[in-house]
XYZ file of C-alpha atoms in Angstrom:
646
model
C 16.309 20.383 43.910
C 19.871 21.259 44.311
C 20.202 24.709 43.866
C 24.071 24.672 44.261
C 26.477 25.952 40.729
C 26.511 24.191 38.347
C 30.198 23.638 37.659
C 33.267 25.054 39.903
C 35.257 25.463 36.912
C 33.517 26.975 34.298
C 33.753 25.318 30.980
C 33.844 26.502 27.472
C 30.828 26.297 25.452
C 30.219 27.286 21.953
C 28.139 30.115 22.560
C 31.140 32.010 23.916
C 32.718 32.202 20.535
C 34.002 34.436 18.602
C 36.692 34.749 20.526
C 38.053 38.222 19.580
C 34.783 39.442 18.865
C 33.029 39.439 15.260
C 35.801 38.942 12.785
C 38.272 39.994 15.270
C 41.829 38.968 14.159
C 42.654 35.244 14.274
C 46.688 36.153 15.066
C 46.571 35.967 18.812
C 44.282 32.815 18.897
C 46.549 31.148 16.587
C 49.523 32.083 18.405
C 47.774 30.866 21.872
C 46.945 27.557 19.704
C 50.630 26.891 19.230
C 51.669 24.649 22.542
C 48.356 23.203 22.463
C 48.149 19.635 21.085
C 47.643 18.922 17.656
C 45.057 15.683 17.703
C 43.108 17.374 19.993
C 42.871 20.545 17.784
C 41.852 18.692 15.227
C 39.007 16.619 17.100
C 37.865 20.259 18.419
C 37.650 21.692 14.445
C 35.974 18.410 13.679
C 33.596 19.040 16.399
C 32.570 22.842 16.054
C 32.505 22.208 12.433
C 30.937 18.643 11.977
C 33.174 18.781 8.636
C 33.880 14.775 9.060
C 36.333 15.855 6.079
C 38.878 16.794 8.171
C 39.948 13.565 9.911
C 40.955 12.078 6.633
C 42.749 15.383 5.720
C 44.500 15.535 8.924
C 45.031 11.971 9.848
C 48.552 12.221 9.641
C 48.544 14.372 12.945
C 47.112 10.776 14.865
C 49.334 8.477 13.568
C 51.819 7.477 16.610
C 54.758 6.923 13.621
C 54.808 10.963 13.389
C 54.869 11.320 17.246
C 58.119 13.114 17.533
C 59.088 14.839 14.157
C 56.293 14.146 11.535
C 52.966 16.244 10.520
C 54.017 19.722 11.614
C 52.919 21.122 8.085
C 49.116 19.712 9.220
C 49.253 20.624 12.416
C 50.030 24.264 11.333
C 47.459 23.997 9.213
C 45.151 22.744 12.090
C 46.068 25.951 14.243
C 45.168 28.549 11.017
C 41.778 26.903 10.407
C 40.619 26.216 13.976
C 41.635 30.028 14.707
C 39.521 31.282 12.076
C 36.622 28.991 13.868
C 37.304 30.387 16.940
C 37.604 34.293 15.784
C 34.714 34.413 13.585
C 30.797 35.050 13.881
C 29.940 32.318 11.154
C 27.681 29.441 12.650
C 28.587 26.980 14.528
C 26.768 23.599 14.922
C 26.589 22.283 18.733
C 24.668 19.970 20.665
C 25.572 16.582 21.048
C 27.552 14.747 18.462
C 25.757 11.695 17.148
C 26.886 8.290 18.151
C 28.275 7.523 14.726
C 29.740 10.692 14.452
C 31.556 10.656 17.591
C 32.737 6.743 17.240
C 34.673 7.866 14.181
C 36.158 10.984 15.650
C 37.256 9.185 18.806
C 39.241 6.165 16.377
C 40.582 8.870 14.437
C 42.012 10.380 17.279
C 43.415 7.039 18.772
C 44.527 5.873 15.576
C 42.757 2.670 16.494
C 38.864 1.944 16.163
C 36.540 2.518 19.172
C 33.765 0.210 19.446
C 30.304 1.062 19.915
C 30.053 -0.208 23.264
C 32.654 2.661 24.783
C 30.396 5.166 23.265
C 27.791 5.825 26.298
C 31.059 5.990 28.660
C 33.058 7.581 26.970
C 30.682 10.226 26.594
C 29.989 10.026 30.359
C 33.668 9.646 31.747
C 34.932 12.531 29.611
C 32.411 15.001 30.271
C 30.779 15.533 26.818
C 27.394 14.419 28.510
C 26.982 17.235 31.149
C 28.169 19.595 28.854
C 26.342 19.182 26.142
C 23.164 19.625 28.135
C 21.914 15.623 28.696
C 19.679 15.376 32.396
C 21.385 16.098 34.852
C 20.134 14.261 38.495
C 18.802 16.957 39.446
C 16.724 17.448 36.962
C 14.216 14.375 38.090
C 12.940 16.229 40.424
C 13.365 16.204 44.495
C 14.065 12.812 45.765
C 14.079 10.924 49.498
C 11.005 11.757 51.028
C 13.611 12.380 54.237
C 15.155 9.277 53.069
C 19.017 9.782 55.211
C 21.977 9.049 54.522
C 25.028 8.955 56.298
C 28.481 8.828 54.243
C 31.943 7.748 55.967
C 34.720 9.783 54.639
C 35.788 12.558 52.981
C 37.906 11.697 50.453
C 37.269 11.593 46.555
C 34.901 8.963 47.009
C 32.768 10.998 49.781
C 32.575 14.131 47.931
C 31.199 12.206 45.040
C 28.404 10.542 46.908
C 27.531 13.877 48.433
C 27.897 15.552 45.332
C 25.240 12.693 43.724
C 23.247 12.897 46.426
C 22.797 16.288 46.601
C 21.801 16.292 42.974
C 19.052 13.748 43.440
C 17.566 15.404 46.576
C 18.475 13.228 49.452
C 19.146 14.039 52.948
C 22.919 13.019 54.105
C 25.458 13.476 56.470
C 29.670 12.722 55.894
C 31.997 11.934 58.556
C 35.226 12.524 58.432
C 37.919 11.710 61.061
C 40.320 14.415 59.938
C 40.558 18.098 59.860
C 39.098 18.651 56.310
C 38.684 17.046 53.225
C 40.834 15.090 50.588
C 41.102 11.582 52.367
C 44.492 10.497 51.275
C 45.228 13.403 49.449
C 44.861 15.299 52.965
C 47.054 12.358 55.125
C 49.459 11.862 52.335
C 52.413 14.957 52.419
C 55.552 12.619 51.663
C 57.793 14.523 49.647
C 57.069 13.815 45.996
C 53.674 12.594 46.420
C 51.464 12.847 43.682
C 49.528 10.846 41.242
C 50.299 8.067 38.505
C 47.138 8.497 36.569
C 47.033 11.248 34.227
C 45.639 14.543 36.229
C 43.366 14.993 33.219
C 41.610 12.154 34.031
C 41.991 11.615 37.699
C 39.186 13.880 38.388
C 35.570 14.428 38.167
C 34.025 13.528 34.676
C 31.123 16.540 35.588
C 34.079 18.974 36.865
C 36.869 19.076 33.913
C 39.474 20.682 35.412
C 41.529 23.181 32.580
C 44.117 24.512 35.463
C 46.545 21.498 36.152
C 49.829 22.410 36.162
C 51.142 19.528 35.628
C 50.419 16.331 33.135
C 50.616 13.935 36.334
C 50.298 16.662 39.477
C 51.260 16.824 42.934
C 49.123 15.566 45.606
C 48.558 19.266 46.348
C 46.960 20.445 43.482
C 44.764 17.323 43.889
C 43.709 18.545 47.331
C 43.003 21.912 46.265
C 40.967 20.594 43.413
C 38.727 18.256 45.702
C 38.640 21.671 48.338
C 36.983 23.549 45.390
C 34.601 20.699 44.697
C 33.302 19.760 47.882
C 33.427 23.951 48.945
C 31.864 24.689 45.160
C 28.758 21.989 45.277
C 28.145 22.634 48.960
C 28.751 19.553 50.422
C 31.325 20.942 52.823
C 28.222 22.044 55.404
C 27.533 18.502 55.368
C 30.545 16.998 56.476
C 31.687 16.364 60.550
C 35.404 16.836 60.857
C 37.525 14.632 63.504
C 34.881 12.584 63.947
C 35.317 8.614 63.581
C 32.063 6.130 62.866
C 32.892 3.746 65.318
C 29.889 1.430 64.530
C 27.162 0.873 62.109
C 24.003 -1.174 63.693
C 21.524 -1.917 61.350
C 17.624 -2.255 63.646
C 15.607 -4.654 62.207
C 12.037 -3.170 63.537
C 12.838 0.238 62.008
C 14.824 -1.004 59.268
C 16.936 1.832 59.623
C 20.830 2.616 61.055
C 21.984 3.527 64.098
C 25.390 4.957 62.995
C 27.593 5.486 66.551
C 30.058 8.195 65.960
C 33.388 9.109 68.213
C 34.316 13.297 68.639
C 37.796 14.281 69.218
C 36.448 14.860 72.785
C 35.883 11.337 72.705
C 31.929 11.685 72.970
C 30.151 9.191 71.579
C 26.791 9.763 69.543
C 24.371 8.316 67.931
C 22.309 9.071 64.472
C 20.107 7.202 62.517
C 20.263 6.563 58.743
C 17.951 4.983 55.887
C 21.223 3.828 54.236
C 24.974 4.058 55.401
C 27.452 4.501 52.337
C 31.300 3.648 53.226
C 33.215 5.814 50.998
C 37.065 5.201 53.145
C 39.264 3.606 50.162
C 40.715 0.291 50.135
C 43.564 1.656 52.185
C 42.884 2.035 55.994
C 46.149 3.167 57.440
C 50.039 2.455 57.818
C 51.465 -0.777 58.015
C 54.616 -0.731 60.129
C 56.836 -3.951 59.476
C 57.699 -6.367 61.476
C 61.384 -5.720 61.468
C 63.332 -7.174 64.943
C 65.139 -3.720 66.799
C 62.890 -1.266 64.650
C 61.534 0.401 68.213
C 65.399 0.970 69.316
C 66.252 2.990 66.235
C 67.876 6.264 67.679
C 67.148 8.317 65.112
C 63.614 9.240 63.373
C 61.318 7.003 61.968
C 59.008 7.996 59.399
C 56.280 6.266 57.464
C 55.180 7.958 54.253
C 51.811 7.644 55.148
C 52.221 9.398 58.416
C 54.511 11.909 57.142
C 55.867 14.991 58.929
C 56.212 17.807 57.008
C 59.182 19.757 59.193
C 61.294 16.931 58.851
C 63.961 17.867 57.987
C 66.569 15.493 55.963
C 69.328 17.599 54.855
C 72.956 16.103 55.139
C 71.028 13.493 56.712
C 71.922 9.187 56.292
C 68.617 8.124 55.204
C 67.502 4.541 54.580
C 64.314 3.645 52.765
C 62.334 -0.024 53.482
C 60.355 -0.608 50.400
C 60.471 0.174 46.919
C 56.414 0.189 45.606
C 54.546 3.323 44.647
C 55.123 5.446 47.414
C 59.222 4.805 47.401
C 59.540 5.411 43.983
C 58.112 8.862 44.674
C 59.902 9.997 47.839
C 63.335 8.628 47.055
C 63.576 11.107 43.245
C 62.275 13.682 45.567
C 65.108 13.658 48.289
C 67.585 12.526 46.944
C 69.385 15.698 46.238
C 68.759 16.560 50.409
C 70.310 13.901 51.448
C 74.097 12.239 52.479
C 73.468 8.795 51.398
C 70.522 7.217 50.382
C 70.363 3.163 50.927
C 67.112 1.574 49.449
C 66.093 -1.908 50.740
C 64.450 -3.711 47.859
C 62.804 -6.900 48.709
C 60.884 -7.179 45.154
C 61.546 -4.915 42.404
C 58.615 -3.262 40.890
C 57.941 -2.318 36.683
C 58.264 1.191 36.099
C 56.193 2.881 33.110
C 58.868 4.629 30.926
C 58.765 8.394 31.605
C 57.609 10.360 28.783
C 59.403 13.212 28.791
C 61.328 15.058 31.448
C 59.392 18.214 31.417
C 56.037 17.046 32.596
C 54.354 20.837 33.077
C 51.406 21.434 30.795
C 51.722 24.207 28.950
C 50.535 27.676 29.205
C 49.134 27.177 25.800
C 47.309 24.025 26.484
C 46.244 25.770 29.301
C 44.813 28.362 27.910
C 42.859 26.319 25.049
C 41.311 23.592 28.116
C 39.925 27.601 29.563
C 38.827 29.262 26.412
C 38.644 26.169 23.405
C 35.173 24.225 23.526
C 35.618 20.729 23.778
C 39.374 21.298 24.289
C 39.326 19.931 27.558
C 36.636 17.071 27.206
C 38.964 15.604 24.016
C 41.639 15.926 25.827
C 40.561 13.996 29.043
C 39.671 11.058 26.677
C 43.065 10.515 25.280
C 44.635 10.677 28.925
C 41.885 8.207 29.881
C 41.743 5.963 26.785
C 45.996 5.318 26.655
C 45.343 4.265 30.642
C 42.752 1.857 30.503
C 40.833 -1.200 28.891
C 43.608 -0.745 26.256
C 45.545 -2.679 29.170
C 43.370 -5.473 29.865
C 44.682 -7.554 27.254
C 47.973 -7.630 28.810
C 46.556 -8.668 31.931
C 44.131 -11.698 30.586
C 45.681 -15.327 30.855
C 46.601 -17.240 27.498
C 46.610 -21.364 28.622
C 48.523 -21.920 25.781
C 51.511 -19.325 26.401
C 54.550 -20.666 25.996
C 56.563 -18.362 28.267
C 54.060 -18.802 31.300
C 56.883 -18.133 34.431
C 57.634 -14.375 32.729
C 54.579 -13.225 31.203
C 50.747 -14.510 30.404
C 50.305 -13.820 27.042
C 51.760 -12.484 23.751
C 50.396 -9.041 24.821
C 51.814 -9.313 27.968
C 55.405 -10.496 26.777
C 55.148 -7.466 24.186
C 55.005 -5.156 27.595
C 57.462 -7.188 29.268
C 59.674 -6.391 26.463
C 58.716 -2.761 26.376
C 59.558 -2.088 30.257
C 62.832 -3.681 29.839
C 63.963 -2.266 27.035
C 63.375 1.124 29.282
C 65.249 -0.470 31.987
C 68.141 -1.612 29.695
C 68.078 1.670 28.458
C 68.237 3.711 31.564
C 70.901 1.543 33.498
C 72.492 0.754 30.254
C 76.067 1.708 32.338
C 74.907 -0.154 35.656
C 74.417 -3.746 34.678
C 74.916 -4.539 38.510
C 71.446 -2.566 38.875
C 69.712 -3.816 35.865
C 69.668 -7.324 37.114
C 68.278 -6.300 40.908
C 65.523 -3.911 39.317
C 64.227 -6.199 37.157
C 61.061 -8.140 38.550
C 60.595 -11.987 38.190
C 56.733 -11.778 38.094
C 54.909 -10.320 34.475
C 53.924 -6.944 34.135
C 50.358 -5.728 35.978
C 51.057 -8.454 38.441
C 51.292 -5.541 40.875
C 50.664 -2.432 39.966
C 52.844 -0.835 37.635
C 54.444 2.465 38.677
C 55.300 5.640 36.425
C 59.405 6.420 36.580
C 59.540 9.647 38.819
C 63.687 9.330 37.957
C 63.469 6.578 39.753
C 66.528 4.439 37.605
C 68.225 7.658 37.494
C 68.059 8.243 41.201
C 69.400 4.762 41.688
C 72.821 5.510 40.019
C 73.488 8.285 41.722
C 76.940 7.866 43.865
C 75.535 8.329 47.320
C 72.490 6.064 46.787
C 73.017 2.260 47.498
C 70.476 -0.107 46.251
C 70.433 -3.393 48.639
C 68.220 -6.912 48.329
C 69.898 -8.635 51.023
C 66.786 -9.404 53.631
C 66.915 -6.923 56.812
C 67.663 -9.049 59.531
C 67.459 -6.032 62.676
C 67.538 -2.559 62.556
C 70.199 -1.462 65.351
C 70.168 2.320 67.065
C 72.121 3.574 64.675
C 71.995 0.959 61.549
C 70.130 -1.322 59.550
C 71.555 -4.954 59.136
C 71.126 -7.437 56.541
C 70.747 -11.079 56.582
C 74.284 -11.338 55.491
C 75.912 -9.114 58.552
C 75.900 -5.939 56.485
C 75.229 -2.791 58.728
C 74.603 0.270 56.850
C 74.382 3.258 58.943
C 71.119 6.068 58.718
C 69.842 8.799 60.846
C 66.477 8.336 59.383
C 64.689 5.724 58.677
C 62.178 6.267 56.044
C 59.029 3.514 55.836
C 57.762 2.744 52.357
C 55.842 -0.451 53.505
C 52.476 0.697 52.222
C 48.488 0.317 53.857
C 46.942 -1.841 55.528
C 43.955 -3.162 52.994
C 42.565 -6.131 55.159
C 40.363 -6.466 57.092
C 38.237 -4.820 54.725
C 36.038 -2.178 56.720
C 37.851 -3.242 59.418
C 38.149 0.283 61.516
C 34.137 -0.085 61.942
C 31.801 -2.597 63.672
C 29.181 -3.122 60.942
C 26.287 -4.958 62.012
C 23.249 -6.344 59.654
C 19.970 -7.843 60.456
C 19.872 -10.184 63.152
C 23.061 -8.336 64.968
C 24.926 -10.489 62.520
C 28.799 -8.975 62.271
C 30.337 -8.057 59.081
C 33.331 -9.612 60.768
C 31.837 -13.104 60.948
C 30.375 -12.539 57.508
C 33.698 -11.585 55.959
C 36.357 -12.849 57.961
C 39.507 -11.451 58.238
C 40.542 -11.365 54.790
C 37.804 -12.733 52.576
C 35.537 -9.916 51.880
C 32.443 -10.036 48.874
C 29.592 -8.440 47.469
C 27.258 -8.405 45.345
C 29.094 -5.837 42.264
C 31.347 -4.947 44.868
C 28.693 -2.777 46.242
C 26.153 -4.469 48.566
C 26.668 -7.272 50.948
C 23.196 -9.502 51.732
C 21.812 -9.298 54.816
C 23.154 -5.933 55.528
C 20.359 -3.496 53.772
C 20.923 -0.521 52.321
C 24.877 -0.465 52.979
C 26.572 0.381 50.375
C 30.397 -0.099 49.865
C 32.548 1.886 47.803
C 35.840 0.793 46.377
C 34.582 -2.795 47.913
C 35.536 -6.240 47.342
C 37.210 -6.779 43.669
C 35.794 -3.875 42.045
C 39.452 -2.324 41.829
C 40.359 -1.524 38.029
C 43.777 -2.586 38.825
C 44.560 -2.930 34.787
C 44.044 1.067 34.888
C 42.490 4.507 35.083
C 41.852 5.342 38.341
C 39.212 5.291 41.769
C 37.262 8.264 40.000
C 35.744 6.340 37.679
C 35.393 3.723 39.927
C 33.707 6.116 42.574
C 31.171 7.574 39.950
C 30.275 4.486 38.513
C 29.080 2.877 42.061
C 27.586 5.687 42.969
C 25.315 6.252 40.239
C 24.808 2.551 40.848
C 23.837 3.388 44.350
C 21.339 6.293 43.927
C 20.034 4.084 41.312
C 19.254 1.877 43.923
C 17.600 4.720 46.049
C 15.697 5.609 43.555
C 14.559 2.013 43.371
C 13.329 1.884 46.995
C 11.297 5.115 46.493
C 9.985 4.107 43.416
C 8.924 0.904 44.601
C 8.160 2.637 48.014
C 10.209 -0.283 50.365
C 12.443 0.965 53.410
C 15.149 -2.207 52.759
C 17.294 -3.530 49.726
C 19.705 -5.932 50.087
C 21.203 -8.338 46.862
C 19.698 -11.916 47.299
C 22.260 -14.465 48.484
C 22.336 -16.694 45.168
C 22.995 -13.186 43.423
C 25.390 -12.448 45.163
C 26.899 -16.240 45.407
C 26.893 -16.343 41.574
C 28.068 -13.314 41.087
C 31.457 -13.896 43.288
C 31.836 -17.645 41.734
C 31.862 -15.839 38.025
C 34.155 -12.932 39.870
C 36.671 -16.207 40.898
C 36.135 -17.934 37.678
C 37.558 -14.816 35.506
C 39.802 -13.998 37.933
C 41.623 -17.962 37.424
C 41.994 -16.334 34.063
C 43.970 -12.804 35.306
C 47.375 -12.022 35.767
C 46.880 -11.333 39.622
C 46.253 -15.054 40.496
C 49.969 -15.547 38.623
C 51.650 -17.942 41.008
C 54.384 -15.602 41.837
C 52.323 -12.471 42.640
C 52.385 -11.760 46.126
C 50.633 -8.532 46.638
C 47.918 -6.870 48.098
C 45.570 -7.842 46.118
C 45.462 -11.000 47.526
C 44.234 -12.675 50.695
C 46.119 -14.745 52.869
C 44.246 -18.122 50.954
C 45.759 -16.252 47.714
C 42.705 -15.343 46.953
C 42.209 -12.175 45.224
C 39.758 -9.899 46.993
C 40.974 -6.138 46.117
C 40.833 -6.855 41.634
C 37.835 -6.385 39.274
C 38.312 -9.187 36.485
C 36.424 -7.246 33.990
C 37.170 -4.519 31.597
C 36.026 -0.857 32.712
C 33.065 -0.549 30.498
C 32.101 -4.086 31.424
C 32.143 -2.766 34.836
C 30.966 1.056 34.176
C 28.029 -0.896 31.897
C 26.787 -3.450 34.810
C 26.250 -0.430 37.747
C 24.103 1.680 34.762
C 21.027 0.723 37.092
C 20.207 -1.802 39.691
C 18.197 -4.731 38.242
C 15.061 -5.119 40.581
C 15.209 -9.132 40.390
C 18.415 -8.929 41.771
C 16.991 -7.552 44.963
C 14.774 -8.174 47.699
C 12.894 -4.916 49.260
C 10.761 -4.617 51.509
């Protein structure tokens, strides 16, 4: 049994209320209430009430028509009646909400209905489970039996498994080859850096965090929050810093792991392992283009991804290569630094119109996600339910579409429409920048990114937005295909990860010595749910082969959802006491040919995509064709006939 806390940030329940004591004075509440937001008030009043009345009364306060100037007069009203709720000693009902109950809140709060099948992870994803006392792992009682496991990396994917595993009792072990914790959040200091899901969500659905500063936060705050987790649910002690797996053998006599790890002394060791869980993302280090002079540049060259934080770039001549997710952050961030600013653009990218300018949360939405129950859960649903399957439709294939070079679908020419307008809008003065920052492939093709002031940046006086191929970089100047030298001291390099060979940093072998690599290839990765490969027991993969929810939300969901799926299957070995599972090749084979089939139907097979998502056949190997429930619903629990133990 774990016997570590059981939350690092302590949430709200309804047995802390009243709030100011027994009929204390509502004022001060109220007045706390008043930067908090309105639907979520009024799914909170619902909730501590279970007066269904309410949504009907209120409704007005969900309806996206009154977004900017309507309903004030209810959401006052909201505020005086929740602050009574919150001040008072009257009862309160808790426990969980019914099904019913909670299906009608959650498409009142959308203003759209919520099926029946989002329930269970909705309910999972945003928290309400945990907190409203369902099972925790733990709670079955200790598992393993000295069952091991070994974990590679540290990131938000490792923490999770160790997390998991900690809760269900097993033995494990997490390499890591940097200094601490965080995984890309640790690596990844470029100035600006920071996420594009919404921080409410891009988290842990059993730690809610009420202290983000920010509605999308820097990638420090992110790295503090995983420091807290993996400090908070002890799996810190766990964890070997700068210390690479080199190789994963699996031995077919003791059907166990040797797992051959590298010190920064350069020792080698080895330790063995029931199962081996890869937790290191889908991106595996800098790519550096191929650019002809690019080692003769005399001044610095930096790659966001292997950023160093004293640079300094005042004054400075910088030149950016690339303009995907982490460009669109850096450039906003420096631009004020810097002498000139010259972006080379080889394809545009959509950007997600920005909101507002003032993205801080504030103090009293703070305060509510610390002291409100439920604030906080309600609250990570609408981040999560505005950023996810709502998108799929836009990303699905209509045959029939008439418009099938710009867009796949009506849905999908609706968002076309919608990001240009922004762009029409924002470089409404520039139309010479409109037509180079508009992209020729439909919207989700490649990811979509969220405007960090990224049009604004680009009509700035000193910044120069060029298309024209590099031909050479020079020691003092980058040159385009059409003889154009444009002069830097820095050299900034936006040219993103390197995604395949999938695994590729260690040499995996499965029963029979047979290589990954051979299994695999260079570029044509699969598995069974994007989890388990056969022949290779008890390896799990995290973030593997087309299990990315590229249409939206983020890799925490994606990281819970496998592993539950993968203690499930630990539990399955003890339960049906075997030492090996591994999926059964015509599982697996039919599972990939459906994966291909839906994917024929997806926006990332568009013939003008060219991202990495895609293989060098054009394949797509990083994508998940289904919906996130679909997904979240299929790794519930491993289905035994899928399987072969022993």
């Amino acid at each position: 049994m774990n016997d570590r806390p059981v939350s690092v940030y302590r949430r709200p329940v309804p047995d802390d209320l009243p709030l100011a004591g027994p009929d204390g004075d509502p004022a001060p509440v109220r007045a706390r209430l008043a930067d908090a937001e309105p639907r979520t008030l009024l799914m909170v009043l619902t909730h501590l009430t279970r007066d269904v009345s309410h949504l009907d009364r209120f409704a007005a306060v969900c309806d996206p028509a009154n977004a900017e100037s309507g309903a004030e007069r209810e959401a006052d009203e909201i505020r005086d009646l929740l602050a009574d709720v919150l001040t008072t000693s009257a009862p309160r009902e808790t426990g969980p909400l019914p099904s019913e109950l909670f299906r009608r809140m959650a498409s009142a709060y959308v203003h759209e209905p919520v099926d029946e099948e989002f329930v269970p992870l909705l309910l999972d994803q945003c928290g309400f489970a945990k907190l409203d006392g369902a099972p925790a792992a733990a709670d079955r009682g200790p598992g393993g039996d000295g069952f091991h496991v070994v974990v590679v990396g540290a990131g938000l994917s490792g923490i999770c498994a160790g997390v998991k595993l900690g809760e269900a009792g097993y033995s494990y072990r997490i390499y890591d080859r940097n200094k601490d914790v965080g995984g890309t959040w640790l690596t990844n200091v470029y100035p600006g850096v920071g996420v594009d899901t919404p921080s409410h969500f891009y988290s842990y659905s059993f730690e809610v965090n009420p202290d983000w500063p920010e509605f999308y936060s820097k990638g420090a705050y992110v790295l503090d929050y995983l420091r807290q987790c993996a400090d908070g649910y002890g799996v810190r002690e766990h964890i070997v810093f700068e210390t690479e797996v080199v190789s994963c053998a699996y031995d077919d006599a003791s059907r166990r792991w040797a797992v051959t790890s590298r010190g920064p002394d350069g020792t080698e060791e080895v330790e063995w392992a029931d199962a081996v869980i890869t937790a290191i993302g889908v991106f595996q280090g800098a790519v550096r283009p191929d650019i002809p002079g690019l080692d003769d540049f005399a001044g610095t060259v930096a790659h966001t991804a292997e950023w160093d934080p004293s640079l300094d770039l005042s004054g400075k001549r910088v030149a950016i290569v690339g303009t995907g997710a982490s460009a669109m952050q850096v450039g906003p961030a420096i631009v004020d630094d810097v002498a000139g600013l010259a972006v080379f653009q080889r394809t545009p990218s959509w950007v997600m119109p920005r909101r507002k300018d003032d993205l801080t949360v504030p103090e009293g939405a703070r305060w509510a996600m610390r002291h409100v129950p439920y604030y906080g859960e309600w609250f990570r649903f609408l981040t999560y339910w505005f950023a996810s399957d709502g998108n799929f439709v836009r990303v699905v294939v209509d045959p029939d579409w008439h418009m099938p070079d710009v867009s796949v679908s009506k849905e999908s020419e609706a968002m076309r429409q919608w990001l240009l307008a922004y762009a029409r809008e924002e470089l409404a003065d520039r139309p010479d920048l409109l037509e180079k920052a508009i992209p020729d492939y439909p919207p989700f093709g490649k990811r979509i990114l969220r405007d960090s002031n990224w049009y604004r940046m680009l009509k700035r006086d000193h910044v120069d937005l060029i298309t024209d191929p590099i031909a050479r970089v020079t020691a003092d100047a980058v040159v385009t295909a059409d003889g154009r030298e444009t002069a830097a001291d820095v050299l900034i390099l936006a040219t993103g990860y390197q995604v395949l060979p999938m695994l590729g940093q260690i040499d995996v072998t499965g029963r029979g010595g047979t290589p990954l690599a051979d299994v695999w290839g260079h570029d044509n990765p699969r598995a069974h749910l994007g989890t388990t490969v056969p022949g290779f027991p008890n390896l799990f993969v995290l973030a593997g082969p087309n299990s990315a929810p590229n249409h939206g939300a983020g890799v925490n969901i994606l990281a819970e959802s496998q592993i539950h799926y993968v203690v499930g299957c630990l539990d399955l070995l003890r339960e049906r006491e075997a030492r090996a599972l591994e999926p059964r090749q015509d599982v697996h084979d039919a599972y990939n040919e459906q994966v291909d089939k839906a994917l024929e139907g997806r926006v990332w097979s568009h013939p003008s995509v060219r991202s990495y998502y895609r293989n060098s056949t054009g394949r797509v190997v990083v994508s998940c064709p289904w919906r996130l429930v679909d997904y979240w619903t299929m790794l519930r629990s491993p289905d035994p006939a899928e399987y072969t133990l022993d």
